[in-house]
CSV table of C-alpha atoms and ligand atoms in Angstrom, one decimal:
chain,number,residue,atom,x,y,z
A,8,UNK,CA,-45.0,278.7,139.8
A,9,UNK,CA,-44.4,277.7,143.3
A,10,UNK,CA,-41.0,276.5,142.3
A,11,UNK,CA,-40.0,279.9,140.8
A,12,UNK,CA,-41.6,281.8,143.7
A,13,UNK,CA,-39.6,279.8,146.3
A,14,UNK,CA,-36.5,280.3,144.5
A,15,UNK,CA,-36.9,283.9,143.7
A,16,UNK,CA,-35.2,285.2,146.8
A,17,UNK,CA,-32.2,283.0,146.1
A,18,UNK,CA,-32.0,284.1,142.5
A,19,UNK,CA,-32.2,287.8,143.5
A,20,UNK,CA,-29.6,287.3,146.3
A,21,UNK,CA,-27.3,285.4,143.8
A,22,UNK,CA,-27.7,288.2,141.2
A,23,UNK,CA,-27.0,290.9,143.8
A,24,UNK,CA,-23.9,289.0,145.1
A,25,UNK,CA,-22.6,288.5,141.7
A,26,UNK,CA,-22.9,292.3,140.8
A,27,UNK,CA,-21.4,293.2,144.2
A,28,UNK,CA,-18.4,290.9,143.5
A,29,UNK,CA,-18.0,292.4,140.1
A,30,UNK,CA,-18.2,295.9,141.3
A,31,UNK,CA,-15.7,295.2,144.1
A,32,UNK,CA,-13.3,293.1,142.2
A,33,UNK,CA,-10.0,295.0,142.6
A,34,UNK,CA,-8.1,295.9,139.5
A,35,UNK,CA,-5.0,294.0,138.2
A,36,UNK,CA,-1.7,295.9,138.4
A,37,UNK,CA,1.3,295.5,136.1
A,38,UNK,CA,4.3,297.6,137.1
A,39,UNK,CA,6.9,297.6,134.3
A,40,UNK,CA,10.2,298.9,135.6
A,41,UNK,CA,13.2,299.3,133.4
A,42,UNK,CA,16.8,299.4,134.5
A,43,UNK,CA,18.5,302.7,133.8
A,44,UNK,CA,16.1,303.8,131.0
A,45,UNK,CA,16.6,307.6,130.7
A,46,UNK,CA,14.0,310.4,130.0
A,47,UNK,CA,15.1,310.9,126.5
A,48,UNK,CA,15.0,307.2,125.5
A,49,UNK,CA,11.5,306.6,124.4
A,50,UNK,CA,9.2,308.2,121.8
A,51,UNK,CA,6.7,309.7,124.2
A,52,UNK,CA,9.5,311.6,125.9
A,53,UNK,CA,11.1,312.8,122.6
A,54,UNK,CA,13.5,310.1,121.5
A,55,UNK,CA,13.9,310.1,117.7
A,56,UNK,CA,16.8,307.7,117.7
A,57,UNK,CA,15.0,304.7,119.4
A,58,UNK,CA,11.7,303.5,117.9
A,59,UNK,CA,9.0,302.6,120.5
A,60,UNK,CA,5.7,302.3,118.6
A,61,UNK,CA,4.0,300.4,121.5
A,62,UNK,CA,5.0,302.9,124.1
A,63,UNK,CA,3.9,305.7,121.8
A,64,UNK,CA,0.4,303.9,121.6
A,65,UNK,CA,0.5,303.4,125.4
A,66,UNK,CA,1.0,307.0,125.9
A,67,UNK,CA,-1.8,307.9,123.4
A,68,UNK,CA,-4.2,305.5,125.2
A,69,UNK,CA,-3.1,306.7,128.7
A,70,UNK,CA,-1.2,309.4,130.6
A,71,UNK,CA,2.4,310.6,130.5
A,72,UNK,CA,3.8,311.9,133.7
A,73,UNK,CA,6.5,314.3,133.0
A,74,UNK,CA,7.4,315.3,136.6
A,75,UNK,CA,7.8,311.6,137.8
A,76,UNK,CA,10.8,310.8,140.1
A,77,UNK,CA,12.7,308.1,141.8
A,78,UNK,CA,14.3,308.4,145.2
A,79,UNK,CA,17.8,307.5,144.2
A,80,UNK,CA,20.0,307.7,141.3
A,81,UNK,CA,20.7,303.9,141.4
A,82,UNK,CA,19.1,300.6,141.6
A,83,UNK,CA,19.0,299.2,145.2
A,84,UNK,CA,17.7,302.2,147.0
A,85,UNK,CA,15.3,303.3,144.3
A,86,UNK,CA,13.7,299.7,144.2
A,87,UNK,CA,13.4,299.7,148.0
A,88,UNK,CA,11.3,302.8,147.7
A,89,UNK,CA,9.1,301.5,144.8
A,90,UNK,CA,8.4,298.2,146.8
A,91,UNK,CA,7.8,299.9,150.3
A,92,UNK,CA,6.4,303.5,149.6
A,93,UNK,CA,9.3,304.9,151.8
A,94,UNK,CA,12.5,306.9,151.3
A,95,UNK,CA,15.4,304.5,151.0
A,96,UNK,CA,16.9,306.0,154.3
A,97,UNK,CA,13.6,305.2,156.1
A,98,UNK,CA,14.1,301.5,155.4
A,99,UNK,CA,17.9,301.4,155.7
A,100,UNK,CA,18.3,300.6,152.1
A,101,UNK,CA,20.1,304.0,151.0
A,102,UNK,CA,23.6,302.3,151.0
A,103,UNK,CA,24.5,298.8,149.9
A,104,UNK,CA,26.6,297.3,152.7
A,105,UNK,CA,30.3,297.6,152.8
A,106,UNK,CA,30.4,301.1,151.2
A,107,UNK,CA,29.0,299.8,147.9
A,108,UNK,CA,26.4,302.0,146.1
A,109,UNK,CA,24.1,299.0,145.6
A,110,UNK,CA,23.9,295.4,146.9
A,111,UNK,CA,26.4,293.0,145.4
A,112,UNK,CA,26.2,289.2,145.4
A,113,UNK,CA,26.7,287.6,148.7
A,114,UNK,CA,25.9,291.0,150.6
A,115,UNK,CA,24.7,290.4,154.2
A,116,UNK,CA,22.0,293.0,153.8
A,117,UNK,CA,18.6,293.1,152.3
A,118,UNK,CA,15.2,294.8,152.6
A,119,UNK,CA,14.0,293.9,156.1
A,120,UNK,CA,11.2,291.2,156.0
A,121,UNK,CA,9.3,293.4,158.5
A,122,UNK,CA,8.8,296.0,155.7
A,123,UNK,CA,5.7,295.5,153.8
A,124,UNK,CA,6.1,295.3,150.0
A,125,UNK,CA,3.4,296.2,147.5
A,126,UNK,CA,2.9,292.4,147.0
A,127,UNK,CA,2.3,292.0,150.7
A,128,UNK,CA,0.0,294.9,150.9
A,129,UNK,CA,-2.2,293.5,148.1
A,130,UNK,CA,-2.1,289.8,149.3
A,131,UNK,CA,-5.0,290.1,151.8
A,132,UNK,CA,-7.2,291.3,148.9
A,133,UNK,CA,-6.8,288.0,147.2
A,134,UNK,CA,-4.0,289.0,144.7
A,135,UNK,CA,-1.7,286.7,142.8
A,136,UNK,CA,1.7,288.2,142.8
A,137,UNK,CA,4.8,287.8,140.7
A,138,UNK,CA,8.2,289.3,140.1
A,139,UNK,CA,9.5,288.6,136.7
A,140,UNK,CA,13.1,290.0,136.2
A,141,UNK,CA,15.4,291.8,138.5
A,142,UNK,CA,15.0,292.1,142.3
A,143,UNK,CA,18.0,293.8,143.8
A,144,UNK,CA,16.9,294.1,147.4
A,145,UNK,CA,19.0,291.2,148.8
A,146,UNK,CA,20.1,287.8,147.5
A,147,UNK,CA,20.3,285.9,150.8
A,148,UNK,CA,17.6,283.4,151.1
A,149,UNK,CA,15.8,285.5,153.7
A,150,UNK,CA,15.5,288.4,151.4
A,151,UNK,CA,14.3,286.8,148.2
A,152,UNK,CA,11.1,288.0,146.5
A,153,UNK,CA,9.4,284.8,147.6
A,154,UNK,CA,9.9,285.9,151.3
A,155,UNK,CA,8.5,289.4,150.5
A,156,UNK,CA,5.1,288.7,149.3
A,157,UNK,CA,5.7,287.3,145.7
A,158,UNK,CA,4.2,283.9,144.9
A,159,UNK,CA,6.2,283.7,141.7
A,160,UNK,CA,9.9,284.8,141.0
A,161,UNK,CA,11.6,284.3,137.7
A,162,UNK,CA,14.7,286.3,137.1
A,163,UNK,CA,18.1,287.5,138.5
A,164,UNK,CA,18.4,288.7,142.1
A,165,UNK,CA,20.7,291.6,141.2
A,166,UNK,CA,22.2,293.4,138.2
A,167,UNK,CA,23.1,291.7,135.0
A,168,UNK,CA,26.8,292.8,135.1
A,169,UNK,CA,27.5,291.4,138.5
A,170,UNK,CA,28.3,287.8,137.4
A,171,UNK,CA,31.1,286.3,135.3
A,172,UNK,CA,29.3,286.8,131.9
A,173,UNK,CA,31.3,283.8,130.6
A,174,UNK,CA,29.0,283.3,127.7
A,175,UNK,CA,29.2,287.0,126.6
A,176,UNK,CA,32.9,286.8,125.6
A,177,UNK,CA,34.1,288.1,128.9
A,178,UNK,CA,35.0,286.2,132.0
A,179,UNK,CA,35.4,287.7,135.6
A,180,UNK,CA,37.1,285.0,137.5
A,181,UNK,CA,36.5,286.6,140.9
A,182,UNK,CA,32.7,286.8,140.5
A,183,UNK,CA,30.0,284.1,141.2
A,184,UNK,CA,28.2,283.0,138.0
A,185,UNK,CA,25.0,285.0,137.5
A,186,UNK,CA,22.0,282.9,138.8
A,187,UNK,CA,18.8,282.7,136.9
A,188,UNK,CA,16.2,281.8,139.5
A,189,UNK,CA,12.8,280.3,139.7
A,190,UNK,CA,11.2,280.8,143.1
A,191,UNK,CA,14.1,280.2,145.5
A,192,UNK,CA,15.9,277.8,143.3
A,193,UNK,CA,18.8,278.7,140.9
A,194,UNK,CA,17.9,277.0,137.7
A,195,UNK,CA,20.6,278.2,135.4
A,196,UNK,CA,24.0,279.8,135.6
A,197,UNK,CA,25.1,282.6,133.4
A,198,UNK,CA,22.0,282.6,131.1
A,199,UNK,CA,22.3,283.9,127.6
A,200,UNK,CA,21.5,287.5,128.2
A,201,UNK,CA,20.5,288.0,124.6
A,202,UNK,CA,17.3,286.0,125.4
A,203,UNK,CA,16.6,287.6,128.8
A,204,UNK,CA,13.9,290.1,127.6
A,205,UNK,CA,12.2,287.5,125.4
A,206,UNK,CA,12.2,284.8,128.3
A,207,UNK,CA,10.9,287.4,130.9
A,208,UNK,CA,8.1,288.4,128.5
A,209,UNK,CA,7.0,284.8,128.0
A,210,UNK,CA,7.0,284.2,131.7
A,211,UNK,CA,5.0,287.4,132.3
A,212,UNK,CA,2.3,286.4,129.8
A,213,UNK,CA,2.1,283.0,131.3
A,214,UNK,CA,1.5,284.4,134.7
A,215,UNK,CA,-1.1,286.8,133.4
A,216,UNK,CA,-3.0,283.8,131.7
A,217,UNK,CA,-2.7,281.6,134.8
A,218,UNK,CA,-3.9,284.4,137.1
A,219,UNK,CA,-6.7,285.9,135.1
A,220,UNK,CA,-9.5,284.6,137.3
A,221,UNK,CA,-8.3,286.6,140.3
A,222,UNK,CA,-6.9,290.1,140.7
A,223,UNK,CA,-3.1,289.9,140.1
A,224,UNK,CA,0.0,292.1,140.6
A,225,UNK,CA,2.8,291.6,138.2
A,226,UNK,CA,6.1,293.4,138.9
A,227,UNK,CA,7.9,293.1,135.6
A,228,UNK,CA,11.3,294.4,136.2
A,229,UNK,CA,13.5,294.3,133.1
A,230,UNK,CA,17.2,293.6,133.4
A,231,UNK,CA,17.8,296.0,130.4
A,232,UNK,CA,18.8,298.5,129.3
A,233,UNK,CA,21.3,298.2,132.1
A,234,UNK,CA,24.9,297.7,131.0
A,235,UNK,CA,26.0,295.4,129.3
A,236,UNK,CA,23.0,295.7,127.0
A,237,UNK,CA,21.7,292.7,125.1
A,238,UNK,CA,19.0,292.0,122.6
A,239,UNK,CA,17.7,289.0,120.7
A,240,UNK,CA,18.5,288.6,117.0
A,241,UNK,CA,15.3,290.4,116.0
A,242,UNK,CA,16.5,293.6,117.7
A,243,UNK,CA,20.4,293.4,117.8
A,244,UNK,CA,22.0,296.0,115.5
A,245,UNK,CA,18.7,297.5,114.5
A,246,UNK,CA,18.3,300.8,116.4
A,247,UNK,CA,20.0,304.1,115.8
A,248,UNK,CA,21.3,304.2,119.4
A,249,UNK,CA,23.6,301.2,119.5
A,250,UNK,CA,23.2,298.3,121.9
A,251,UNK,CA,21.4,300.5,124.4
A,252,UNK,CA,18.8,301.4,121.9
A,253,UNK,CA,18.4,297.8,120.6
A,254,UNK,CA,17.6,296.6,124.1
A,255,UNK,CA,15.0,299.5,124.6
A,256,UNK,CA,13.4,298.6,121.4
A,257,UNK,CA,13.0,295.0,122.5
A,258,UNK,CA,11.5,296.3,125.8
A,259,UNK,CA,9.0,298.2,123.6
A,260,UNK,CA,8.1,295.1,121.8
A,261,UNK,CA,7.7,293.3,125.1
A,262,UNK,CA,5.3,296.0,126.3
A,263,UNK,CA,3.4,295.6,123.0
A,264,UNK,CA,3.0,291.8,123.7
A,265,UNK,CA,1.7,292.4,127.3
A,266,UNK,CA,-0.8,295.0,126.2
A,267,UNK,CA,-1.9,292.8,123.2
A,268,UNK,CA,-2.5,289.8,125.6
A,269,UNK,CA,-4.6,292.0,127.9
A,270,UNK,CA,-6.8,292.9,125.1
A,271,UNK,CA,-7.0,289.3,123.8
A,272,UNK,CA,-8.0,288.1,127.3
A,273,UNK,CA,-10.6,290.9,127.7
A,274,UNK,CA,-8.6,292.3,130.8
A,275,UNK,CA,-8.0,295.8,129.4
A,276,UNK,CA,-10.6,297.5,131.4
A,277,UNK,CA,-9.5,295.7,134.5
A,278,UNK,CA,-5.8,296.3,134.4
A,279,UNK,CA,-3.8,299.4,135.3
A,280,UNK,CA,-0.3,299.3,133.6
A,281,UNK,CA,2.3,301.6,134.9
A,282,UNK,CA,5.7,301.8,132.9
A,283,UNK,CA,8.8,303.5,134.4
A,284,UNK,CA,12.5,303.2,135.2
A,285,UNK,CA,14.5,302.7,138.3
A,286,UNK,CA,16.8,305.8,137.7
A,287,UNK,CA,18.0,308.1,135.1
A,288,UNK,CA,20.0,307.1,132.1
A,289,UNK,CA,23.8,306.6,132.4
A,290,UNK,CA,25.0,308.7,129.5
A,291,UNK,CA,28.5,307.0,129.1
A,292,UNK,CA,26.5,303.8,128.5
A,293,UNK,CA,24.5,305.2,125.6
A,294,UNK,CA,21.5,306.6,127.4
A,295,UNK,CA,19.8,310.0,126.9
A,296,UNK,CA,18.1,312.1,129.5
A,297,UNK,CA,16.9,314.7,126.9
A,298,UNK,CA,17.2,318.3,128.3
A,299,UNK,CA,18.0,317.1,131.8
A,300,UNK,CA,21.2,317.7,133.6
A,301,UNK,CA,23.6,314.7,134.1
A,302,UNK,CA,22.3,311.3,134.7
A,303,UNK,CA,22.4,308.0,136.8
A,304,UNK,CA,24.3,308.2,140.0
A,305,UNK,CA,23.5,311.9,140.7
A,306,UNK,CA,20.7,313.9,142.3
A,307,UNK,CA,20.4,316.2,139.2
A,308,UNK,CA,17.2,315.9,137.2
A,309,UNK,CA,19.0,313.4,134.9
A,310,UNK,CA,19.4,310.9,137.8
A,311,UNK,CA,16.0,311.4,139.4
A,312,UNK,CA,13.4,312.3,136.8
A,313,UNK,CA,12.3,309.2,134.8
A,314,UNK,CA,9.9,308.5,132.1
A,315,UNK,CA,6.5,307.3,133.3
A,316,UNK,CA,3.4,306.1,131.4
A,317,UNK,CA,0.2,305.1,133.0
A,318,UNK,CA,-2.6,303.2,131.2
A,319,UNK,CA,-6.0,302.0,132.4
A,320,UNK,CA,-8.7,302.5,129.7
A,321,UNK,CA,-11.9,304.2,131.0
A,322,UNK,CA,-10.2,305.2,134.3
A,323,UNK,CA,-7.1,307.1,133.2
A,324,UNK,CA,-7.9,309.7,130.5
A,325,UNK,CA,-6.5,308.8,127.1
A,326,UNK,CA,-3.7,311.1,125.6
A,327,UNK,CA,-3.3,313.1,128.9
A,328,UNK,CA,-0.3,314.6,130.4
A,329,UNK,CA,0.4,315.0,134.1
A,330,UNK,CA,2.7,317.9,135.0
A,331,UNK,CA,2.5,317.5,138.8
A,332,UNK,CA,5.3,316.1,140.9
A,333,UNK,CA,4.8,312.4,141.6
A,334,UNK,CA,7.3,309.9,143.0
A,335,UNK,CA,7.7,306.0,142.8
A,336,UNK,CA,7.0,306.0,146.6
A,337,UNK,CA,3.4,306.9,145.7
A,338,UNK,CA,2.7,303.6,143.8
A,339,UNK,CA,2.2,301.6,146.9
A,340,UNK,CA,-0.4,303.9,148.5
A,341,UNK,CA,-2.1,304.4,145.2
A,342,UNK,CA,-2.4,300.7,144.3
A,343,UNK,CA,-3.5,300.0,147.9
A,344,UNK,CA,-6.3,302.6,147.5
A,345,UNK,CA,-7.5,301.2,144.3
A,346,UNK,CA,-7.4,297.6,145.6
A,347,UNK,CA,-9.3,298.5,148.9
A,348,UNK,CA,-6.1,297.3,150.8
A,349,UNK,CA,-4.6,298.7,153.9
A,350,UNK,CA,-1.5,300.8,153.8
A,351,UNK,CA,0.6,299.8,156.8
A,352,UNK,CA,-0.6,302.1,159.8
A,353,UNK,CA,2.0,301.2,162.3
A,354,UNK,CA,5.0,303.1,160.5
A,355,UNK,CA,5.7,306.1,158.4
A,356,UNK,CA,5.0,305.7,154.8
A,357,UNK,CA,6.3,308.5,152.7
A,358,UNK,CA,4.3,308.0,149.5
A,359,UNK,CA,1.0,309.4,148.9
A,360,UNK,CA,-2.2,308.4,147.0
A,361,UNK,CA,-1.8,310.0,143.5
A,362,UNK,CA,-5.1,308.7,142.1
A,363,UNK,CA,-6.6,312.2,141.8
A,364,UNK,CA,-3.6,313.0,139.5
A,365,UNK,CA,-3.9,309.8,137.5
A,366,UNK,CA,-7.7,310.1,137.2
A,367,UNK,CA,-7.2,313.6,135.7
A,368,UNK,CA,-9.4,315.2,138.3
A,369,UNK,CA,-9.6,318.9,137.7
A,370,UNK,CA,-7.3,321.0,139.8
A,371,UNK,CA,-5.6,317.9,141.3
A,372,UNK,CA,-2.2,319.0,142.9
A,373,UNK,CA,0.8,317.0,144.0
A,374,UNK,CA,0.5,315.8,147.5
A,375,UNK,CA,4.1,316.5,148.1
A,376,UNK,CA,5.0,319.8,149.8
A,377,UNK,CA,8.6,318.8,149.6
A,378,UNK,CA,10.7,316.0,148.0
A,379,UNK,CA,14.2,315.1,149.2
A,380,UNK,CA,17.0,314.0,147.1
A,381,UNK,CA,19.5,311.7,148.8
A,382,UNK,CA,22.7,310.5,147.3
A,383,UNK,CA,23.2,307.3,149.4
A,384,UNK,CA,22.9,308.7,152.9
A,385,UNK,CA,23.6,312.4,152.1
A,386,UNK,CA,20.9,314.9,151.6
A,387,UNK,CA,21.9,316.8,148.6
A,388,UNK,CA,18.8,318.6,147.3
A,389,UNK,CA,15.3,319.6,148.2
A,390,UNK,CA,12.4,320.1,145.7
A,391,UNK,CA,9.2,322.1,146.5
A,392,UNK,CA,6.9,323.4,143.8
A,393,UNK,CA,8.9,324.5,140.8
A,394,UNK,CA,12.0,325.1,143.0
A,395,UNK,CA,15.0,322.9,143.7
A,396,UNK,CA,17.7,323.8,146.2
A,397,UNK,CA,20.9,322.1,146.0
A,398,UNK,CA,22.4,322.0,149.5
A,399,UNK,CA,26.1,322.8,150.2
A,400,UNK,CA,27.8,319.5,150.5
A,401,UNK,CA,31.2,317.8,149.9
A,402,UNK,CA,31.4,315.3,147.2
A,403,UNK,CA,30.3,312.1,148.9
A,404,UNK,CA,31.2,309.4,149.8
A,405,UNK,CA,34.5,310.4,148.2
A,406,UNK,CA,35.6,313.1,145.7
A,407,UNK,CA,36.6,310.5,143.3
A,408,UNK,CA,33.0,309.1,142.8
A,409,UNK,CA,31.7,309.9,139.4
A,410,UNK,CA,29.5,312.9,138.9
A,411,UNK,CA,29.7,314.0,142.4
A,412,UNK,CA,30.5,317.6,143.0
A,413,UNK,CA,31.4,319.8,146.0
A,414,UNK,CA,29.3,322.8,146.6
A,415,UNK,CA,30.2,325.6,149.0
A,416,UNK,CA,27.2,327.6,148.5
A,417,UNK,CA,23.5,326.5,148.0
A,418,UNK,CA,22.2,326.8,144.3
A,419,UNK,CA,18.6,327.4,143.5
A,420,UNK,CA,16.9,326.3,140.2
A,421,UNK,CA,13.5,327.1,139.0
A,422,UNK,CA,12.6,323.8,137.1
A,423,UNK,CA,9.5,325.4,135.4
A,424,UNK,CA,11.8,327.9,133.7
A,425,UNK,CA,15.1,325.9,133.6
A,426,UNK,CA,14.5,322.1,133.5
A,427,UNK,CA,18.2,321.8,132.6
A,428,UNK,CA,19.4,323.3,136.0
A,429,UNK,CA,21.7,325.7,134.2
A,430,UNK,CA,21.0,329.0,136.0
A,431,UNK,CA,21.4,329.4,139.7
A,432,UNK,CA,19.0,332.0,141.0
A,433,UNK,CA,19.7,331.8,144.6
A,434,UNK,CA,21.0,335.3,144.8
A,435,UNK,CA,17.8,336.6,143.2
A,436,UNK,CA,15.3,334.6,145.5
A,437,UNK,CA,16.9,334.4,149.0
A,438,UNK,CA,13.4,333.9,150.5
A,439,UNK,CA,12.7,330.9,148.5
A,440,UNK,CA,16.2,329.4,149.3
A,441,UNK,CA,15.5,330.0,152.9
A,442,UNK,CA,12.2,328.3,152.9
A,443,UNK,CA,13.7,325.2,151.2
A,444,UNK,CA,16.6,325.2,153.6
A,445,UNK,CA,14.1,325.0,156.5
A,446,UNK,CA,12.5,322.0,154.8
A,447,UNK,CA,16.0,320.4,154.5
A,448,UNK,CA,16.5,321.0,158.3
A,449,UNK,CA,13.2,319.2,159.0
A,450,UNK,CA,14.2,316.3,156.8
A,451,UNK,CA,17.6,316.0,158.5
A,452,UNK,CA,15.9,315.6,161.9
A,453,UNK,CA,13.5,313.0,160.5
A,454,UNK,CA,15.7,310.9,158.1
A,455,UNK,CA,19.2,312.1,159.1
A,456,UNK,CA,22.3,313.0,156.9
A,457,UNK,CA,25.1,310.6,157.1
A,458,UNK,CA,27.7,313.0,155.6
A,459,UNK,CA,27.0,315.4,158.6
A,460,UNK,CA,26.9,312.4,161.0
A,461,UNK,CA,23.3,313.3,161.8
A,462,UNK,CA,21.1,310.3,162.8
A,463,UNK,CA,17.5,310.3,161.6
A,464,UNK,CA,14.9,310.0,164.3
A,465,UNK,CA,12.6,307.9,162.3
A,466,UNK,CA,14.8,305.4,160.4
A,467,UNK,CA,14.3,301.7,160.4
A,468,UNK,CA,17.0,299.1,160.2
A,469,UNK,CA,17.7,297.0,157.1
A,470,UNK,CA,17.6,293.2,157.2
A,471,UNK,CA,21.0,291.7,158.0
A,472,UNK,CA,22.1,288.0,158.2
A,473,UNK,CA,25.1,286.9,160.2
A,474,UNK,CA,26.7,284.7,157.6
A,475,UNK,CA,26.2,285.7,154.0
A,476,UNK,CA,26.9,283.5,151.1
A,477,UNK,CA,26.7,283.9,147.4
A,478,UNK,CA,23.9,281.9,145.8
A,479,UNK,CA,26.4,280.4,143.6
A,480,UNK,CA,29.9,279.6,144.5
A,481,UNK,CA,32.8,281.9,143.4
A,482,UNK,CA,35.1,279.5,141.4
A,483,UNK,CA,38.6,278.9,142.6
A,484,UNK,CA,41.2,281.2,141.1
A,485,UNK,CA,43.1,279.7,138.3
A,486,UNK,CA,46.7,278.7,139.3
B,518,MG,MG1,19.2,301.0,137.6
């Protein structure tokens, strides 16, 4: 009696502490980012040529976001936004150095280590963090994922077409061999890309299993379906959309493996899974953007609007559709809010918390009054509400660039009525065009416009190293 009575306060305290920690344990996050997956390439977004049963089920169990956007029609700047919650221009990552559209092996630039990635924002809340797959924010040792908040990195630091591809029946003698890395070490050269999706998936599952006792953030960034596309024997030659479709069907399988493992580990109710793409699909490479105009490398909807699925059983309404504008920059503030983590307060963060949209709160609206479309450093378009104004601009950075056009007059599209941007209605709605033009002027003051030689007032510098080297040596030219 006396023993129980004397221990009672301790037992009550322990029970309270346990329930408090259970209540405050932050959710796990799995962010699946495909490379160059278009809006017409998966079942939930209308593909009939590529079979995606696992993504179909993910959509049925979660939310489909049909007005979800990236901040650039290409890899590096888009990924900089996803990681930092900022426009690429804000963090100096709108242009790979040396005039390239993205970072290439041995580039001296990278995402500045003073920038705070999602991984770094979540770390103080006790998260285990991993990047499995493609990084593309700098391959110098200073810029690797392990220096940007990720405990674990397994993957390729840039695109899968930037190496020699010697074991894929093609050799580029002037390129360094593609490095497959673990942490900051190169563990293989020119890995067999047919096995990439399968190997990434195995590593992702191992990370989930090893981290299950604490909250975790897994950034699973597929190398596929970026050109050249590969799939393992189980998927090669099986889809109705060629190699592109094969690689997407394997990504679908991979997502099914991840979701099945969450269920088996009883982590379903604790885990928020977001599935999206880094830019719109490249049509010449086999992608489809459904009804959207153009594709990768442009600021048309086909370049910026990407498929997005969000699943968190019990928290995100099953079978729901979000039609409000949301952007990859919103991922950081939203994850931070859910984790009880701090969004960096000493700098401008452009993304917003979109949890009210994801939770399906009645009447929830987009937090973005305006959304700005840059092609590299050039402001090309402004979105506000249903309206999108294409600004007059010269094809940039040069007229020979693919899909870039010169416009002498602004064009206005109503995306609610004309998602394919086919009917310019600027003449019918001059007031709307003027309102969006004013938003563009405010943006130019803030972020600048390189093609007009306007410096932004609130842009930060990218990281830069004095002596850049390739991670793997470029072989000597054959004599
Ligand atoms: Mg890409």
